[in-house]
Coordinates of C-alpha atoms in Angstrom, one line a residue:
X1 CA 0.0 0.0 0.0
X2 CA 2.8 2.4 0.8
X3 CA 4.0 2.2 -2.8
X4 CA 1.1 4.6 -3.5
X5 CA 1.8 8.3 -3.4
X6 CA 0.3 10.8 -0.9
X7 CA -2.8 11.5 -3.1
X8 CA -3.4 7.9 -3.8
X9 CA -3.1 6.9 -0.2
X10 CA -5.8 9.5 0.8
X11 CA -8.1 8.2 -2.0
X12 CA -7.5 4.6 -0.9
X13 CA -8.6 5.6 2.6
X14 CA -11.7 7.2 1.2
X15 CA -12.6 3.9 -0.4
X16 CA -11.9 1.8 2.7
X17 CA -13.1 3.8 5.8
X18 CA -11.5 2.6 9.0
X19 CA -9.1 0.5 6.9
X20 CA -11.8 -2.1 6.3
X21 CA -13.6 -3.1 3.1
X22 CA -16.9 -2.9 5.1
X23 CA -16.1 0.4 6.7
X24 CA -16.4 1.2 10.4
X25 CA -19.0 -1.5 11.0
X26 CA -16.6 -4.1 9.6
X27 CA -13.8 -2.7 11.7
X28 CA -15.9 -3.1 14.8
X29 CA -16.7 -6.7 14.0
X30 CA -13.0 -7.4 13.4
X31 CA -12.0 -5.8 16.6
X32 CA -14.6 -7.7 18.6
X33 CA -13.4 -11.0 17.2
X34 CA -9.8 -10.0 17.9
X35 CA -10.6 -9.2 21.5
X36 CA -12.4 -12.6 22.0
X37 CA -9.4 -14.4 20.5
X38 CA -7.0 -13.1 23.2
X39 CA -8.4 -15.4 25.9
X40 CA -7.8 -18.5 23.8
X41 CA -4.2 -17.3 23.2
X42 CA -3.2 -16.7 26.8
X43 CA 0.6 -17.3 27.2
X44 CA 0.9 -18.7 23.7
X45 CA 3.7 -17.5 21.4
X46 CA 1.3 -15.2 19.5
X47 CA 0.0 -13.6 22.7
X48 CA 3.5 -12.8 23.9
X49 CA 4.7 -11.0 20.8
X50 CA 4.7 -7.2 20.8
X51 CA 1.0 -6.2 20.4
X52 CA -0.2 -4.1 17.5
X53 CA -2.3 -0.9 18.0
X54 CA -5.4 -2.8 17.0
X55 CA -4.7 -5.5 19.5
X56 CA -4.2 -2.9 22.2
X57 CA -7.5 -1.2 21.3
X58 CA -9.3 -4.5 21.1
X59 CA -8.1 -5.5 24.6
X60 CA -9.6 -2.3 25.9
X61 CA -12.8 -2.8 23.9
X62 CA -12.9 1.0 23.3
X63 CA -12.7 1.8 19.6
X64 CA -12.2 5.0 17.8
X65 CA -15.5 6.3 16.5
X66 CA -16.6 6.5 12.9
X67 CA -16.2 10.3 13.2
X68 CA -12.4 9.9 13.1
X69 CA -12.3 7.6 10.0
X70 CA -12.7 10.1 7.1
X71 CA -9.5 10.8 5.1
X72 CA -7.8 14.2 5.4
X73 CA -9.5 16.8 3.2
X74 CA -6.5 18.7 1.8
X75 CA -6.4 21.5 -0.8
X76 CA -4.2 20.9 -3.9
X77 CA -1.6 23.3 -2.3
X78 CA -1.9 21.3 1.0
X79 CA -1.4 18.0 -0.8
X80 CA 1.7 19.3 -2.6
X81 CA 3.1 20.6 0.7
X82 CA 2.7 17.3 2.6
X83 CA 3.9 15.3 -0.4
X84 CA 7.2 17.3 -0.1
X85 CA 7.5 17.3 3.6
X86 CA 6.2 14.2 5.4
X87 CA 6.4 10.5 5.0
X88 CA 3.5 8.9 3.1
X89 CA 2.4 6.8 6.0
X90 CA 1.4 9.9 7.9
X91 CA -1.3 10.9 5.5
X92 CA -3.4 7.8 6.4
X93 CA -5.7 9.5 8.9
X94 CA -7.2 6.4 10.6
X95 CA -3.7 4.9 11.1
X96 CA -2.6 8.0 12.9
X97 CA -5.8 7.9 15.0
X98 CA -5.4 4.3 16.0
X99 CA -1.8 4.7 17.1
X100 CA -2.6 7.7 19.3
X101 CA -5.8 6.1 20.6
X102 CA -3.8 3.1 21.8
X103 CA -1.3 5.3 23.5
X104 CA -3.9 7.4 25.3
X105 CA -5.9 4.4 26.4
X106 CA -2.9 2.9 28.1
X107 CA -1.3 6.0 29.6
X108 CA -3.9 8.7 29.9
X109 CA -7.1 6.8 31.0
X110 CA -8.3 9.7 33.0
X111 CA -8.6 11.8 29.8
X112 CA -10.2 8.9 27.8
X113 CA -12.8 7.8 30.4
X114 CA -16.5 8.3 29.7
X115 CA -17.7 11.5 31.3
X116 CA -14.2 12.6 32.1
X117 CA -14.0 16.2 33.4
X118 CA -12.8 18.5 30.6
X119 CA -9.1 19.4 30.9
X120 CA -6.7 21.8 29.2
X121 CA -4.1 19.8 27.3
X122 CA -0.9 20.9 25.4
X123 CA 0.7 18.4 23.1
X124 CA 4.2 19.2 22.1
X125 CA 5.2 18.5 18.5
X126 CA 1.7 17.6 17.6
X127 CA 2.5 16.6 14.0
X128 CA -0.6 15.3 12.3
X129 CA -2.7 16.2 15.3
X130 CA -4.4 12.9 15.9
X131 CA -3.9 13.1 19.7
X132 CA -5.5 16.5 19.8
X133 CA -8.4 15.3 17.6
X134 CA -9.1 12.5 20.0
X135 CA -8.9 14.6 23.1
X136 CA -11.1 17.3 21.5
X137 CA -13.7 14.7 20.7
X138 CA -13.6 13.7 24.4
X139 CA -14.5 17.2 25.4
X140 CA -11.0 18.6 26.4
X141 CA -9.6 21.9 25.3
X142 CA -6.5 21.2 23.3
X143 CA -3.5 23.2 22.1
X144 CA -0.7 21.9 19.9
X145 CA 2.9 22.9 19.3
X146 CA 5.0 22.4 16.2
X147 CA 8.0 23.7 14.4
X148 CA 10.0 23.2 11.2
X149 CA 12.5 20.3 11.2
X150 CA 16.2 20.9 11.7
X151 CA 17.8 17.5 11.6
X152 CA 18.8 17.0 7.9
X153 CA 22.2 18.5 8.0
X154 CA 21.4 21.8 6.2
X155 CA 22.4 23.8 9.3
X156 CA 22.1 23.2 13.0
X157 CA 21.1 19.6 14.0
X158 CA 18.6 20.2 16.8
X159 CA 19.1 16.7 18.2
X160 CA 22.6 17.4 19.5
X161 CA 22.5 21.0 20.7
X162 CA 22.2 22.2 24.2
X163 CA 18.8 23.4 25.5
X164 CA 18.7 27.1 24.7
X165 CA 22.0 26.5 22.8
X166 CA 21.1 27.8 19.3
X167 CA 18.6 29.9 17.5
X168 CA 16.9 27.8 14.8
X169 CA 15.2 30.8 13.3
X170 CA 18.6 31.8 11.9
X171 CA 19.1 28.4 10.3
X172 CA 17.8 26.6 7.2
X173 CA 15.2 23.8 7.8
X174 CA 15.1 20.4 6.2
X175 CA 12.3 21.1 3.8
X176 CA 13.1 24.6 2.6
X177 CA 10.1 26.1 4.5
X178 CA 12.3 28.7 6.2
X179 CA 15.3 30.6 4.9
X180 CA 17.0 31.6 8.1
X181 CA 15.8 35.2 8.0
X182 CA 14.0 35.3 11.3
X183 CA 10.7 34.0 12.6
X184 CA 9.7 30.5 11.4
X185 CA 6.1 30.7 9.9
X186 CA 5.6 27.3 8.3
X187 CA 6.0 23.6 9.3
X188 CA 5.6 20.2 7.6
X189 CA 2.1 19.2 8.9
X190 CA 0.4 22.6 8.6
X191 CA -2.1 21.6 5.9
X192 CA -3.3 18.7 7.9
X193 CA -3.7 20.5 11.3
X194 CA -5.3 23.4 9.5
X195 CA -7.8 21.1 7.8
X196 CA -8.8 19.7 11.2
X197 CA -9.2 23.2 12.7
X198 CA -6.6 22.6 15.4
X199 CA -4.9 25.4 17.4
X200 CA -1.2 24.8 16.8
X201 CA 1.4 27.2 18.2
X202 CA 4.8 27.6 16.5
X203 CA 7.8 27.7 18.8
X204 CA 11.1 25.9 19.2
X205 CA 10.8 23.3 22.0
X206 CA 14.6 23.3 22.4
X207 CA 14.5 26.9 23.6
X208 CA 12.7 28.2 26.7
X209 CA 10.8 29.4 28.4
X210 CA 7.8 28.3 26.4
X211 CA 5.1 30.9 25.8
X212 CA 2.8 29.6 28.6
X213 CA 2.4 30.8 32.2
X214 CA 3.2 28.7 35.2
X215 CA 0.5 26.1 35.9
X216 CA -1.5 27.4 33.0
X217 CA -2.7 24.1 31.6
X218 CA -3.7 20.8 33.2
X219 CA -1.6 18.4 31.2
X220 CA 1.4 18.3 28.8
X221 CA 1.9 15.4 26.4
X222 CA 5.0 14.7 24.3
X223 CA 5.1 11.6 22.0
X224 CA 8.2 10.7 20.0
X225 CA 9.6 14.2 20.0
X226 CA 12.0 15.2 22.9
X227 CA 14.9 13.6 21.1
X228 CA 14.6 16.3 18.4
X229 CA 14.8 19.2 20.9
X230 CA 18.3 18.8 22.2
X231 CA 20.9 16.4 23.5
X232 CA 19.6 14.0 26.1
X233 CA 21.9 15.5 28.7
X234 CA 19.5 18.5 28.7
X235 CA 16.2 16.6 28.5
X236 CA 15.5 17.2 32.1
X237 CA 15.5 21.0 31.3
X238 CA 12.7 20.3 28.8
X239 CA 10.8 18.3 31.5
X240 CA 11.2 21.3 33.8
X241 CA 9.3 23.4 31.3
X242 CA 6.6 20.7 31.1
X243 CA 6.1 20.6 34.9
X244 CA 6.3 24.4 35.1
X245 CA 3.3 24.7 32.7
X246 CA 1.2 21.7 33.8
X247 CA -1.0 21.7 36.9
X248 CA -1.8 18.0 37.0
X249 CA 0.2 15.6 34.8
X250 CA 2.9 15.1 32.2
X251 CA 3.1 12.2 29.8
X252 CA 6.5 11.8 28.0
X253 CA 7.3 9.1 25.5
X254 CA 10.7 9.5 23.8
X255 CA 11.3 7.8 20.5
X256 CA 13.4 4.7 20.5
X257 CA 17.1 5.5 20.4
X258 CA 18.4 5.4 16.9
X259 CA 21.0 2.7 16.1
X260 CA 23.7 5.3 15.3
X261 CA 23.1 7.1 18.6
X262 CA 23.1 3.8 20.5
X263 CA 26.8 3.4 19.5
X264 CA 27.7 6.8 21.1
X265 CA 28.8 6.4 24.7
X266 CA 28.1 10.1 25.6
X267 CA 24.6 9.9 24.2
X268 CA 23.7 6.6 25.9
X269 CA 25.2 7.7 29.2
X270 CA 22.9 10.8 29.0
X271 CA 19.9 8.6 28.1
X272 CA 20.4 6.3 31.0
X273 CA 20.9 9.2 33.4
X274 CA 17.6 10.7 32.1
X275 CA 15.8 7.4 32.6
X276 CA 17.0 7.3 36.2
X277 CA 16.1 10.9 36.9
X278 CA 12.6 10.4 35.5
X279 CA 11.9 7.3 37.5
X280 CA 13.1 9.2 40.7
X281 CA 11.4 12.5 39.8
X282 CA 10.5 14.5 42.9
X283 CA 10.3 18.2 42.4
X284 CA 7.7 20.8 43.5
X285 CA 5.2 18.1 44.5
X286 CA 5.7 16.1 41.3
X287 CA 6.4 12.4 41.2
X288 CA 6.8 9.6 38.6
X289 CA 3.7 7.5 38.9
X290 CA 4.4 5.2 35.9
X291 CA 7.4 4.1 34.0
X292 CA 7.0 1.6 31.1
X293 CA 8.8 -0.2 28.3
X294 CA 7.9 0.5 24.7
X295 CA 9.8 -0.8 21.7
X296 CA 12.0 -2.7 24.1
X297 CA 13.2 0.5 25.7
X298 CA 12.3 2.3 28.9
X299 CA 10.5 5.1 27.2
X300 CA 7.2 5.8 28.9
X301 CA 7.1 8.3 31.8
X302 CA 4.1 9.7 33.5
X303 CA 4.5 12.4 36.1
X304 CA 1.7 13.7 38.4
X305 CA 1.6 16.6 40.8
X306 CA 0.8 14.8 44.1
X307 CA 1.5 17.6 46.6

């Protein structure tokens, strides 16, 4: 399927809502059967392998609604933009939704529960915005953050700088959206988040302070992004910004360490120190209430303000 181009992928999703030949109704039947099968597979080889997003969702028995299955509705300009700037797999709307739905079910049940009190949530590096879509549907007030990419070698590589160590607005981004002349005004996922009507704020997450007041939002979420902000030796400075802004909780899920970084002693020493510091987090009433393994690495951390 991923041999198709961006436009063909969007059209294919239109033909197969919810990635099923019978649409969302067929998806519901498939997921019910999948959930029932788990009990017959207990402790078998198949049950022990890493679960897919659909298997996680089926285990919860809480499926994304049909309202989230329509393909992205992009203008010709928007389609051209995303075709140049993002991987093809990220234009498949329901795939994005399922991945974020599975993460939220597991790690933010208080936001996904039926009748949950509405909260104010900031997602850092929101990308395609599926997390915000889901939480908005659940009744929460959502804000996203994003920025142009600076990891392709055209200028500063944001992954290895210090926090507050360089001004990306003076650099050239990976996709030619910014010429280094000052304020960054465009980013790869703009057409998608605009089509969804999401509030996305542009600022560099590797530089602080962020443009939010102390304890101004309930929750900060960051999926697969902190490794793009700065070197891991400074990730705790990023976390300090998250806990400064949040009143209640922080969910942080770094991406898996890339193979080339795993060979670098300084990088891995910093990652291990970060993992230790997150597990033992105890600052200003905050504590780590959950640490979990994802993709065979310790990379799920949930902080809550307990005091």
